[in-house]
Amino acid sequence: MLHKIASRPPRLWGAWLHFSHCRRLSTVEVLGRSYPKDKFTNITPSILSKLPTQLYTRPGHPLNTLKTTIEAHFPDYAHFSNLPALVSTYQNFDSLSFPADHPGRSATDSYYVNKDLMLRTHTSAHEVEVFCDGHKKWLLTADVYRRDEIDSSHYPVFHQMEGARLFSDDLNVSGDALARENTRLFSELSSEHVVLEDRTLVDSKNPYQEHHNKQLADLVTQNLKYTLSLLLFKLFAQAADPSSEAPLQIRWIPAYFPFTTPSYEVEVFFRHKWLEILGCGVIQQATLTNAKVSNEIGWAFGLGLERIAMILYKIPDIRLFWSEDLRFLSQFKPGEISTFQPYSRYPATERDISFWCPNDFHSNDFCDIVRDEAGDLAEEVQLIDQYHDKRKQGYVMSRCFRIRFRSMERSMEHAEINKIVITIKKRASEALRVEIR
Ligand code: DAH
């Protein structure tokens, strides 16, 4: 789930901020504090309004149940869920060895308050500070923010849980205890109805770290694999079809993250499909050195709560997590993972918007304007047509986006949609310099 878009230079944002009345302001207010704006500033009012929400604190909310279920699986870990979303670019990227040209740094992918401050794009942003505070076993839950497309599984705010564990990097100190623990975890796993498929090799593409003792790195990797396989068994086995005799299948595949090596992704075979559930790996020593705990070795993982909750509860649209509708909220009991019962949906209305685009056009910029104007009424934005015309100077590409509007809570008037569409067109032409067709 890490930023997948190809490398592209950061975009400058001074032009379109935000609503007309604050365009001249040189500061932006985030959670009651003012910060200077600059050409990187791209945080929008609709995103700012999400900051105080903390959905995962509401008892009975699926995100809360999932969080508390995972926390209960790690009773002797420190549990954090109150760290502010505003972080430095150092915390989010540099402390974790993200390369300078990593696409996640781009302002088309992340929300910036200014060039130094941003909304965290992942919970890994807090690894260094939590390790620095001396915690060796911990879980952290938080809202994270990414600029993205608009559809049933993407929302600019979602929730992640990060978990990590450190051991002394001296084999004589931690080796025996780790080996014993791994034997215990393995026998626990073997007694469950689960099949582990491990396609990972430690090789030059996914290596151990040079200065790590290989035997210890191997024990830490095993510990990571057994610990997380047991967690996934706990989460998925109870939700699996009880009439099925088949064991739960979990598979480990190699991955790449700038802040771990070796790195893995874990998938679960659930309701006839392999589903990617989490990313993890052995923490890069540079991260531990940044946290001033360089005599340790450890593992970390990060998972998306909405993604797992959508699978376990069969929740079809990510916007539902934000719904205040009692038909949604009253369905769930604290601590219980149950199947979502769909209720009748209000009708959708679609509108197409076509325009000529300047060369630096990015669809995430357009989606943010749609989000800002339509809020949760925007169900999906789809690129339905592109057209190339070399004769048109500076504007060679025409694109047509289809926006589907649907309220989760009420029927909408056409006049209301029309008004939103007019404003979207106006803002897109001013801020993104598109030429409406
Ligand atoms: N931060 C990653 C993301 O947002 C997930 C992740 C991968 C977290 C590997 C980790 C890790 O701690 O070790 O996609």
Tab-separated table of C-alpha atoms and ligand atoms in Angstrom:
chain	number	residue	atom	x	y	z
A	1	MET	CA	0.000	0.000	0.000
A	2	LEU	CA	2.994	2.251	0.133
A	3	HIS	CA	3.021	5.024	-2.417
A	4	LYS	CA	3.005	3.247	-5.715
A	5	ILE	CA	3.027	6.126	-8.157
A	6	ALA	CA	6.113	6.634	-10.300
A	7	SER	CA	8.636	9.260	-9.317
A	8	ARG	CA	7.724	12.796	-10.188
A	9	PRO	CA	8.969	16.181	-8.970
A	10	PRO	CA	7.159	17.909	-6.118
A	11	ARG	CA	4.468	20.276	-7.342
A	12	LEU	CA	4.093	23.822	-6.154
A	13	TRP	CA	0.792	24.734	-4.641
A	14	GLY	CA	0.703	28.409	-3.854
A	15	ALA	CA	-1.841	29.078	-6.541
A	16	TRP	CA	-5.015	27.395	-5.455
A	17	LEU	CA	-5.191	27.862	-1.741
A	18	HIS	CA	-7.947	27.384	-0.455
A	19	PHE	CA	-11.149	29.198	-0.343
A	20	SER	CA	-11.076	32.657	-1.725
A	21	HIS	CA	-11.321	34.375	1.676
A	22	CYS	CA	-8.125	32.828	3.049
A	23	ARG	CA	-6.132	32.973	-0.119
A	24	ARG	CA	-4.313	36.047	1.051
A	25	LEU	CA	-3.558	34.690	4.521
A	26	SER	CA	0.023	33.732	5.065
A	27	THR	CA	-0.710	31.202	7.788
A	28	VAL	CA	-2.799	28.085	8.085
A	29	GLU	CA	-4.421	26.959	11.307
A	30	VAL	CA	-4.031	23.324	12.315
A	31	LEU	CA	-5.651	22.126	15.560
A	32	GLY	CA	-5.694	25.630	17.010
A	33	ARG	CA	-2.138	26.634	16.074
A	34	SER	CA	-0.972	28.831	13.233
A	35	TYR	CA	1.745	27.746	10.843
A	36	PRO	CA	3.363	29.750	8.046
A	37	LYS	CA	2.262	28.758	4.558
A	38	ASP	CA	4.621	28.421	1.648
A	39	LYS	CA	4.546	27.082	-1.881
A	40	PHE	CA	4.228	23.520	-0.614
A	41	THR	CA	1.039	24.182	1.374
A	42	ASN	CA	-1.716	21.964	-0.003
A	43	ILE	CA	-3.732	20.928	3.049
A	44	THR	CA	-7.447	21.566	2.415
A	45	PRO	CA	-10.254	22.623	4.774
A	46	SER	CA	-12.051	19.311	4.309
A	47	ILE	CA	-8.920	17.459	5.421
A	48	LEU	CA	-8.357	19.836	8.345
A	49	SER	CA	-11.890	19.106	9.524
A	50	LYS	CA	-11.035	15.399	9.918
A	51	LEU	CA	-8.088	15.913	12.265
A	52	PRO	CA	-9.948	15.913	15.600
A	53	THR	CA	-12.251	12.967	14.805
A	54	GLN	CA	-10.351	9.910	16.112
A	55	LEU	CA	-12.907	7.358	14.881
A	56	TYR	CA	-10.996	4.527	16.526
A	57	THR	CA	-11.858	5.861	19.999
A	58	ARG	CA	-15.632	5.358	19.589
A	59	PRO	CA	-16.767	2.233	21.431
A	60	GLY	CA	-18.472	-0.224	19.077
A	61	HIS	CA	-17.106	1.416	15.936
A	62	PRO	CA	-15.532	-1.335	13.788
A	63	LEU	CA	-12.177	0.499	13.827
A	64	ASN	CA	-12.263	0.587	17.622
A	65	THR	CA	-13.139	-3.091	17.906
A	66	LEU	CA	-10.359	-4.041	15.525
A	67	LYS	CA	-7.856	-1.868	17.390
A	68	THR	CA	-8.804	-3.271	20.788
A	69	THR	CA	-8.785	-6.843	19.441
A	70	ILE	CA	-5.245	-6.369	18.145
A	71	GLU	CA	-4.165	-4.670	21.377
A	72	ALA	CA	-5.575	-7.576	23.374
A	73	HIS	CA	-3.378	-9.899	21.328
A	74	PHE	CA	-0.322	-7.946	22.518
A	75	PRO	CA	-1.119	-7.398	26.209
A	76	ASP	CA	2.458	-6.758	27.318
A	77	TYR	CA	3.137	-4.113	24.638
A	78	ALA	CA	2.809	-0.362	25.297
A	79	HIS	CA	-0.275	0.948	23.454
A	80	PHE	CA	-0.257	4.464	21.962
A	81	SER	CA	-3.083	6.219	20.152
A	82	ASN	CA	-2.726	9.879	20.887
A	83	LEU	CA	0.178	11.139	18.819
A	84	PRO	CA	-0.541	14.283	16.794
A	85	ALA	CA	-0.993	13.860	13.029
A	86	LEU	CA	1.196	16.842	12.260
A	87	VAL	CA	4.778	15.628	11.803
A	88	SER	CA	7.974	16.905	10.275
A	89	THR	CA	9.171	15.647	6.911
A	90	TYR	CA	12.136	14.315	8.908
A	91	GLN	CA	9.828	12.109	10.989
A	92	ASN	CA	7.751	10.900	8.064
A	93	PHE	CA	10.588	10.258	5.614
A	94	ASP	CA	14.211	11.069	6.534
A	95	SER	CA	14.309	9.303	9.899
A	96	LEU	CA	13.207	6.175	8.013
A	97	SER	CA	15.802	6.452	5.216
A	98	PHE	CA	13.347	7.363	2.459
A	99	PRO	CA	15.418	8.423	-0.567
A	100	ALA	CA	15.244	12.094	-1.549
A	101	ASP	CA	13.351	11.272	-4.758
A	102	HIS	CA	10.828	8.876	-3.225
A	103	PRO	CA	7.398	9.532	-4.827
A	104	GLY	CA	5.697	9.589	-1.423
A	105	ARG	CA	7.409	12.920	-0.736
A	106	SER	CA	5.655	14.548	-3.660
A	107	ALA	CA	2.999	17.142	-2.908
A	108	THR	CA	0.699	15.271	-5.286
A	109	ASP	CA	0.746	12.332	-2.854
A	110	SER	CA	1.018	13.920	0.599
A	111	TYR	CA	-0.581	16.807	2.493
A	112	TYR	CA	1.859	19.575	3.398
A	113	VAL	CA	1.305	22.405	5.869
A	114	ASN	CA	4.560	23.857	4.557
A	115	LYS	CA	7.866	22.495	3.329
A	116	ASP	CA	8.882	21.184	6.767
A	117	LEU	CA	5.537	20.059	8.222
A	118	MET	CA	3.034	17.586	6.911
A	119	LEU	CA	0.272	15.198	7.908
A	120	ARG	CA	1.799	11.777	8.538
A	121	THR	CA	1.254	9.394	5.631
A	122	HIS	CA	1.919	6.349	7.803
A	123	THR	CA	2.291	5.384	11.444
A	124	SER	CA	5.944	4.449	10.841
A	125	ALA	CA	6.559	8.213	11.137
A	126	HIS	CA	6.604	7.745	14.929
A	127	GLU	CA	9.048	4.842	15.126
A	128	VAL	CA	12.070	6.941	16.041
A	129	GLU	CA	10.379	8.956	18.806
A	130	VAL	CA	8.772	5.891	20.417
A	131	PHE	CA	12.058	3.948	20.387
A	132	CYS	CA	13.830	7.071	21.616
A	133	ASP	CA	11.487	7.117	24.631
A	134	GLY	CA	12.803	3.683	25.557
A	135	HIS	CA	9.867	1.500	24.468
A	136	LYS	CA	10.906	-1.902	23.196
A	137	LYS	CA	7.496	-3.503	22.540
A	138	TRP	CA	4.735	-1.254	21.360
A	139	LEU	CA	1.630	-0.734	19.235
A	140	LEU	CA	0.514	2.611	17.882
A	141	THR	CA	-2.832	3.495	16.294
A	142	ALA	CA	-3.352	6.694	14.311
A	143	ASP	CA	-5.111	8.462	11.471
A	144	VAL	CA	-2.911	8.838	8.376
A	145	TYR	CA	-3.376	11.064	5.345
A	146	ARG	CA	-2.685	10.521	1.638
A	147	ARG	CA	-3.796	12.311	-1.481
A	148	ASP	CA	-5.376	9.731	-3.696
A	149	GLU	CA	-8.126	8.772	-6.108
A	150	ILE	CA	-11.788	8.678	-5.085
A	151	ASP	CA	-13.484	5.301	-5.001
A	152	SER	CA	-14.973	2.771	-2.587
A	153	SER	CA	-11.619	1.765	-1.088
A	154	HIS	CA	-9.733	5.082	-1.084
A	155	TYR	CA	-10.300	7.905	1.345
A	156	PRO	CA	-7.737	10.636	2.073
A	157	VAL	CA	-7.836	9.810	5.777
A	158	PHE	CA	-7.533	6.257	7.000
A	159	HIS	CA	-6.129	4.462	10.024
A	160	GLN	CA	-3.079	2.353	10.570
A	161	MET	CA	-1.585	0.357	13.395
A	162	GLU	CA	2.134	0.053	13.760
A	163	GLY	CA	3.784	-2.526	15.966
A	164	ALA	CA	7.428	-3.078	16.837
A	165	ARG	CA	9.680	-5.082	19.071
A	166	LEU	CA	13.375	-4.738	19.905
A	167	PHE	CA	15.935	-7.218	21.219
A	168	SER	CA	19.552	-6.803	22.290
A	169	ASP	CA	21.788	-7.162	19.246
A	170	ASP	CA	24.127	-9.387	21.261
A	171	LEU	CA	23.427	-13.009	20.365
A	172	ASN	CA	24.692	-14.093	23.786
A	173	VAL	CA	22.125	-11.900	25.487
A	174	SER	CA	19.005	-12.480	23.417
A	175	GLY	CA	19.691	-15.614	21.343
A	176	ASP	CA	18.533	-18.358	23.730
A	177	ALA	CA	15.428	-16.581	24.951
A	178	LEU	CA	14.396	-15.794	21.377
A	179	ALA	CA	14.985	-19.362	20.224
A	180	ARG	CA	12.837	-20.677	23.111
A	181	GLU	CA	10.085	-18.190	22.390
A	182	ASN	CA	10.132	-19.088	18.694
A	183	THR	CA	9.758	-22.774	19.527
A	184	ARG	CA	6.753	-21.971	21.698
A	185	LEU	CA	5.140	-19.743	19.041
A	186	PHE	CA	5.746	-22.383	16.387
A	187	SER	CA	4.072	-25.091	18.437
A	188	GLU	CA	1.153	-22.753	19.132
A	189	LEU	CA	0.798	-22.157	15.390
A	190	SER	CA	1.096	-25.848	14.607
A	191	SER	CA	-1.829	-26.618	16.891
A	192	GLU	CA	-4.088	-24.200	14.963
A	193	HIS	CA	-5.982	-24.948	11.760
A	194	VAL	CA	-3.688	-22.836	9.632
A	195	VAL	CA	-1.363	-23.360	6.668
A	196	LEU	CA	1.656	-21.075	6.396
A	197	GLU	CA	3.113	-20.644	2.947
A	198	ASP	CA	6.481	-18.938	2.989
A	199	ARG	CA	7.803	-17.883	-0.401
A	200	THR	CA	10.499	-15.680	1.003
A	201	LEU	CA	14.190	-16.156	0.611
A	202	VAL	CA	16.788	-14.019	2.234
A	203	ASP	CA	18.910	-13.175	-0.806
A	204	SER	CA	20.636	-10.228	-2.409
A	205	LYS	CA	17.259	-8.687	-3.315
A	206	ASN	CA	15.933	-8.905	0.244
A	207	PRO	CA	19.071	-9.228	2.356
A	208	TYR	CA	19.898	-9.304	6.019
A	209	GLN	CA	21.713	-6.146	7.102
A	210	GLU	CA	25.477	-6.267	6.797
A	211	HIS	CA	26.366	-5.621	10.410
A	212	HIS	CA	23.729	-8.014	11.815
A	213	ASN	CA	24.736	-11.357	13.181
A	214	LYS	CA	23.052	-13.728	10.655
A	215	GLN	CA	21.923	-16.179	13.319
A	216	LEU	CA	20.284	-13.425	15.344
A	217	ALA	CA	18.713	-11.774	12.279
A	218	ASP	CA	17.276	-15.180	11.433
A	219	LEU	CA	15.783	-15.587	14.923
A	220	VAL	CA	14.288	-12.071	14.782
A	221	THR	CA	12.780	-12.776	11.351
A	222	GLN	CA	11.276	-16.029	12.591
A	223	ASN	CA	9.884	-14.254	15.624
A	224	LEU	CA	8.253	-11.671	13.352
A	225	LYS	CA	6.751	-14.363	11.136
A	226	TYR	CA	5.331	-16.475	13.944
A	227	THR	CA	4.050	-13.486	15.944
A	228	LEU	CA	2.200	-11.953	12.997
A	229	SER	CA	0.911	-15.278	11.666
A	230	LEU	CA	-0.692	-15.896	15.063
A	231	LEU	CA	-2.226	-12.412	15.026
A	232	LEU	CA	-3.692	-12.973	11.554
A	233	PHE	CA	-5.004	-16.367	12.595
A	234	LYS	CA	-6.739	-14.734	15.541
A	235	LEU	CA	-8.295	-12.024	13.332
A	236	PHE	CA	-9.336	-14.113	10.363
A	237	ALA	CA	-10.103	-17.590	11.678
A	238	GLN	CA	-13.058	-16.394	13.746
A	239	ALA	CA	-14.536	-14.542	10.770
A	240	ALA	CA	-14.002	-17.396	8.301
A	241	ASP	CA	-16.951	-19.453	7.152
A	242	PRO	CA	-17.585	-21.792	10.129
A	243	SER	CA	-18.990	-24.487	7.823
A	244	SER	CA	-15.709	-24.671	5.922
A	245	GLU	CA	-13.308	-27.453	6.840
A	246	ALA	CA	-10.390	-25.739	5.108
A	247	PRO	CA	-7.549	-24.339	7.203
A	248	LEU	CA	-6.791	-20.628	7.072
A	249	GLN	CA	-4.036	-19.965	4.514
A	250	ILE	CA	-1.470	-17.271	5.210
A	251	ARG	CA	1.393	-16.539	2.848
A	252	TRP	CA	4.584	-14.543	3.228
A	253	ILE	CA	6.035	-12.806	0.196
A	254	PRO	CA	9.131	-10.609	-0.236
A	255	ALA	CA	8.604	-6.839	-0.351
A	256	TYR	CA	10.549	-3.602	-0.312
A	257	PHE	CA	10.299	-0.752	2.211
A	258	PRO	CA	13.017	1.883	2.677
A	259	PHE	CA	13.030	1.324	6.447
A	260	THR	CA	13.266	-2.478	6.708
A	261	THR	CA	15.341	-5.299	5.310
A	262	PRO	CA	14.503	-8.075	4.875
A	263	SER	CA	10.950	-6.863	4.174
A	264	TYR	CA	7.730	-8.811	3.710
A	265	GLU	CA	4.096	-8.541	2.844
A	266	VAL	CA	1.604	-10.946	4.301
A	267	GLU	CA	-1.473	-12.150	2.473
A	268	VAL	CA	-4.459	-14.146	3.692
A	269	PHE	CA	-6.665	-16.376	1.514
A	270	PHE	CA	-10.103	-15.272	2.520
A	271	ARG	CA	-13.468	-15.676	0.792
A	272	HIS	CA	-11.750	-17.145	-2.297
A	273	LYS	CA	-9.113	-14.445	-2.783
A	274	TRP	CA	-5.554	-13.710	-1.671
A	275	LEU	CA	-5.656	-10.369	0.153
A	276	GLU	CA	-2.689	-8.223	1.067
A	277	ILE	CA	-2.949	-7.497	4.789
A	278	LEU	CA	0.228	-5.913	6.093
A	279	GLY	CA	3.832	-4.876	5.506
A	280	CYS	CA	6.686	-5.642	7.868
A	281	GLY	CA	10.362	-6.416	8.202
A	282	VAL	CA	13.551	-6.159	10.185
A	283	ILE	CA	14.093	-2.493	11.076
A	284	GLN	CA	16.930	-0.725	9.249
A	285	GLN	CA	19.727	-0.068	11.670
A	286	ALA	CA	19.799	3.592	10.582
A	287	THR	CA	16.329	4.060	12.136
A	288	LEU	CA	17.536	2.607	15.436
A	289	THR	CA	20.642	4.771	15.322
A	290	ASN	CA	18.411	7.829	14.790
A	291	ALA	CA	16.505	6.731	17.906
A	292	LYS	CA	19.765	6.312	19.842
A	293	VAL	CA	19.159	2.600	20.402
A	294	SER	CA	21.842	1.288	18.090
A	295	ASN	CA	22.609	-1.749	20.266
A	296	GLU	CA	19.270	-3.268	19.431
A	297	ILE	CA	17.824	-5.271	16.566
A	298	GLY	CA	14.118	-5.490	15.923
A	299	TRP	CA	11.107	-5.950	13.738
A	300	ALA	CA	8.172	-3.692	12.846
A	301	PHE	CA	4.893	-3.997	11.004
A	302	GLY	CA	2.163	-1.671	9.753
A	303	LEU	CA	-1.406	-2.523	8.823
A	304	GLY	CA	-4.408	-0.605	7.496
A	305	LEU	CA	-7.398	-0.858	9.826
A	306	GLU	CA	-10.076	0.057	7.259
A	307	ARG	CA	-8.752	-2.487	4.815
A	308	ILE	CA	-8.956	-5.301	7.370
A	309	ALA	CA	-12.288	-4.102	8.786
A	310	MET	CA	-13.806	-3.940	5.276
A	311	ILE	CA	-12.819	-7.568	4.767
A	312	LEU	CA	-13.845	-8.895	8.171
A	313	TYR	CA	-17.128	-6.971	8.482
A	314	LYS	CA	-17.911	-7.035	4.713
A	315	ILE	CA	-18.174	-3.232	4.667
A	316	PRO	CA	-18.452	-2.275	0.971
A	317	ASP	CA	-17.522	1.425	1.006
A	318	ILE	CA	-14.772	3.135	3.000
A	319	ARG	CA	-16.943	6.250	3.490
A	320	LEU	CA	-19.238	4.208	5.746
A	321	PHE	CA	-16.638	4.369	8.530
A	322	TRP	CA	-17.366	8.112	8.713
A	323	SER	CA	-21.141	7.707	8.671
A	324	GLU	CA	-23.196	9.069	11.556
A	325	ASP	CA	-26.216	7.086	10.305
A	326	LEU	CA	-27.638	4.905	13.067
A	327	ARG	CA	-28.427	2.229	10.494
A	328	PHE	CA	-24.651	1.827	10.312
A	329	LEU	CA	-23.538	2.607	13.857
A	330	SER	CA	-26.207	0.653	15.721
A	331	GLN	CA	-25.272	-2.581	13.934
A	332	PHE	CA	-22.073	-3.115	15.868
A	333	LYS	CA	-21.386	-4.224	19.423
A	334	PRO	CA	-18.135	-3.310	21.170
A	335	GLY	CA	-15.563	-6.054	20.855
A	336	GLU	CA	-17.567	-8.129	18.363
A	337	ILE	CA	-16.687	-8.568	14.711
A	338	SER	CA	-19.949	-9.095	12.835
A	339	THR	CA	-21.123	-8.973	9.210
A	340	PHE	CA	-22.419	-5.612	8.043
A	341	GLN	CA	-26.071	-5.757	6.977
A	342	PRO	CA	-26.472	-3.471	3.947
A	343	TYR	CA	-29.431	-1.120	3.997
A	344	SER	CA	-31.099	0.602	1.060
A	345	ARG	CA	-28.896	3.159	-0.612
A	346	TYR	CA	-29.997	6.532	-1.897
A	347	PRO	CA	-29.776	6.975	-5.680
A	348	ALA	CA	-26.540	8.107	-7.315
A	349	THR	CA	-26.164	10.958	-9.810
A	350	GLU	CA	-23.311	11.105	-12.296
A	351	ARG	CA	-21.805	14.136	-13.966
A	352	ASP	CA	-19.007	14.290	-16.530
A	353	ILE	CA	-16.462	17.109	-16.574
A	354	SER	CA	-14.058	17.417	-19.541
A	355	PHE	CA	-11.153	19.783	-19.860
A	356	TRP	CA	-7.862	20.478	-21.586
A	357	CYS	CA	-5.019	19.940	-19.149
A	358	PRO	CA	-1.688	21.719	-18.759
A	359	ASN	CA	1.303	19.354	-18.805
A	360	ASP	CA	1.716	19.314	-15.030
A	361	PHE	CA	-1.889	18.228	-14.392
A	362	HIS	CA	-2.270	15.474	-11.794
A	363	SER	CA	-5.589	13.738	-11.112
A	364	ASN	CA	-5.001	13.816	-7.319
A	365	ASP	CA	-5.164	17.627	-7.495
A	366	PHE	CA	-8.522	17.401	-9.229
A	367	CYS	CA	-9.766	14.779	-6.742
A	368	ASP	CA	-8.866	17.060	-3.829
A	369	ILE	CA	-11.000	19.851	-5.279
A	370	VAL	CA	-13.866	17.380	-5.696
A	371	ARG	CA	-13.426	16.224	-2.084
A	372	ASP	CA	-13.267	19.745	-0.828
A	373	GLU	CA	-16.479	20.802	-2.570
A	374	ALA	CA	-18.521	17.599	-2.419
A	375	GLY	CA	-17.194	16.060	0.803
A	376	ASP	CA	-18.507	12.540	1.334
A	377	LEU	CA	-21.105	13.040	-1.416
A	378	ALA	CA	-18.342	12.138	-3.886
A	379	GLU	CA	-18.493	8.371	-4.240
A	380	GLU	CA	-16.179	7.872	-7.185
A	381	VAL	CA	-14.148	9.882	-9.671
A	382	GLN	CA	-13.275	7.928	-12.771
A	383	LEU	CA	-11.189	8.941	-15.755
A	384	ILE	CA	-13.451	7.790	-18.579
A	385	ASP	CA	-11.726	9.294	-21.594
A	386	GLN	CA	-8.448	10.916	-22.638
A	387	TYR	CA	-7.746	12.556	-25.904
A	388	HIS	CA	-4.481	13.775	-27.321
A	389	ASP	CA	-4.231	16.712	-29.737
A	390	LYS	CA	-0.755	17.850	-30.781
A	391	ARG	CA	-2.111	20.958	-32.397
A	392	LYS	CA	-3.277	22.474	-29.139
A	393	GLN	CA	-0.370	24.488	-27.754
A	394	GLY	CA	0.457	23.725	-24.126
A	395	TYR	CA	-2.813	21.825	-23.670
A	396	VAL	CA	-2.326	18.630	-25.633
A	397	MET	CA	-4.367	16.371	-23.367
A	398	SER	CA	-8.089	16.462	-22.901
A	399	ARG	CA	-9.473	14.387	-20.060
A	400	CYS	CA	-12.995	13.531	-19.100
A	401	PHE	CA	-13.777	12.584	-15.501
A	402	ARG	CA	-17.065	11.033	-14.424
A	403	ILE	CA	-18.015	11.969	-10.883
A	404	ARG	CA	-20.571	9.815	-9.117
A	405	PHE	CA	-22.360	11.585	-6.286
A	406	ARG	CA	-24.319	9.702	-3.666
A	407	SER	CA	-25.239	10.581	-0.139
A	408	MET	CA	-25.108	7.829	2.463
A	409	GLU	CA	-27.778	9.626	4.477
A	410	ARG	CA	-30.329	11.343	2.221
A	411	SER	CA	-31.495	11.931	-1.346
A	412	MET	CA	-29.936	14.873	-3.111
A	413	GLU	CA	-31.550	17.555	-5.259
A	414	HIS	CA	-30.205	18.002	-8.789
A	415	ALA	CA	-29.824	21.707	-8.074
A	416	GLU	CA	-27.449	20.897	-5.218
A	417	ILE	CA	-25.257	18.723	-7.466
A	418	ASN	CA	-25.312	21.326	-10.230
A	419	LYS	CA	-24.066	23.957	-7.834
A	420	ILE	CA	-21.225	21.728	-6.654
A	421	VAL	CA	-20.237	20.904	-10.243
A	422	ILE	CA	-20.123	24.591	-11.187
A	423	THR	CA	-17.816	25.328	-8.250
A	424	ILE	CA	-15.576	22.345	-9.026
A	425	LYS	CA	-15.203	23.580	-12.619
A	426	LYS	CA	-14.457	27.097	-11.474
A	427	ARG	CA	-11.837	26.021	-8.963
A	428	ALA	CA	-10.232	23.569	-11.380
A	429	SER	CA	-9.867	26.249	-14.030
A	430	GLU	CA	-8.412	28.755	-11.575
A	431	ALA	CA	-6.167	26.503	-9.545
A	432	LEU	CA	-5.150	23.769	-11.957
A	433	ARG	CA	-5.262	25.981	-15.067
A	434	VAL	CA	-7.456	23.513	-16.948
A	435	GLU	CA	-9.626	24.734	-19.823
A	436	ILE	CA	-13.143	23.424	-19.385
A	437	ARG	CA	-14.560	22.030	-22.642
B	1	DAH	N1	4.459	2.194	6.645
B	1	DAH	C1	4.113	1.215	5.630
B	1	DAH	C2	2.927	1.746	4.798
B	1	DAH	O1	2.310	2.677	5.161
B	1	DAH	C3	3.746	-0.111	6.230
B	1	DAH	C4	4.913	-0.781	6.910
B	1	DAH	C5	5.733	-1.613	6.202
B	1	DAH	C6	5.152	-0.542	8.247
B	1	DAH	C7	6.812	-2.239	6.790
B	1	DAH	C8	6.244	-1.168	8.870
B	1	DAH	C9	7.058	-2.023	8.124
B	1	DAH	O2	6.535	-0.985	10.154
B	1	DAH	O3	8.072	-2.633	8.762
B	1	DAH	O4	2.603	1.193	3.790
